[in-house]
C-alpha positions as a Python dict, from the first residue, in 0.01 Angstrom:
ca = {
    (1, 'V'): (0, 0, 0),
    (2, 'S'): (157, 189, -333),
    (3, 'A'): (524, 229, -418),
    (4, 'M'): (393, 616, -401),
    (5, 'Q'): (236, 614, -9),
    (6, 'L'): (547, 385, 106),
    (7, 'H'): (793, 571, -60),
    (8, 'G'): (659, 904, -70),
    (9, 'G'): (663, 1097, 255),
    (10, 'N'): (476, 1126, 537),
    (11, 'L'): (333, 746, 531),
    (12, 'S'): (385, 601, 966),
    (13, 'E'): (270, 1023, 1029),
    (14, 'L'): (-89, 943, 917),
    (15, 'V'): (-164, 613, 1047),
    (16, 'G'): (-95, 753, 1348),
    (17, 'A'): (-264, 1025, 1337),
    (18, 'V'): (-560, 846, 1182),
    (19, 'L'): (-507, 595, 1488),
    (20, 'K'): (-518, 809, 1680),
    (21, 'E'): (-785, 1004, 1605),
    (22, 'T'): (-1003, 675, 1540),
    (23, 'G'): (-889, 515, 1876),
    (24, 'L'): (-838, 202, 1638),
    (25, 'D'): (-591, -67, 1824),
    (26, 'P'): (-281, -2, 1566),
    (27, 'S'): (-250, -461, 1629),
    (28, 'R'): (-620, -434, 1427),
    (29, 'L'): (-471, -346, 1141),
    (30, 'E'): (-248, -493, 896),
    (31, 'L'): (-112, -295, 609),
    (32, 'E'): (-34, -561, 279),
    (33, 'I'): (259, -462, 97),
    (34, 'T'): (411, -567, -273),
    (35, 'E'): (776, -680, -270),
    (36, 'T'): (809, -475, -534),
    (37, 'C'): (752, -189, -300),
    (38, 'L'): (1113, -278, -174),
    (39, 'I'): (1324, -253, -457),
    (40, 'K'): (1216, 140, -549),
    (41, 'D'): (1446, 177, -254),
    (42, 'I'): (1468, -106, -7),
    (43, 'G'): (1692, 164, 298),
    (44, 'R'): (1349, 361, 207),
    (45, 'A'): (1134, 96, 324),
    (46, 'L'): (1254, -40, 602),
    (47, 'A'): (1262, 315, 744),
    (48, 'V'): (911, 284, 642),
    (49, 'L'): (832, -43, 787),
    (50, 'R'): (953, -4, 1150),
    (51, 'Q'): (828, 351, 1212),
    (52, 'L'): (466, 95, 1125),
    (53, 'K'): (594, -155, 1290),
    (54, 'S'): (692, 69, 1628),
    (55, 'L'): (263, 154, 1625),
    (56, 'G'): (215, -152, 1653),
    (57, 'V'): (69, -173, 1298),
    (58, 'Q'): (145, -556, 1073),
    (59, 'I'): (245, -627, 809),
    (60, 'A'): (216, -831, 503),
    (61, 'M'): (400, -921, 225),
    (62, 'D'): (176, -991, -137),
    (63, 'D'): (298, -1205, -358),
    (64, 'F'): (553, -1303, -166),
    (65, 'G'): (789, -1499, -386),
    (66, 'T'): (645, -1461, -717),
    (67, 'G'): (862, -1359, -942),
}
């Protein structure tokens, strides 16, 4: 997930709609974000990540701690 996707609007709504349409078990979907995505607007990022987690989606951090 890019910073633009994370901060740009309706990511959680889009993911929720796709999960509903496809019938995919949310626990089978893992979205990868970089720590750089969080830095742009930590409050907004956390709100979106919480929404995604409430859908049952898995979140992974890419390149965490690599500088």
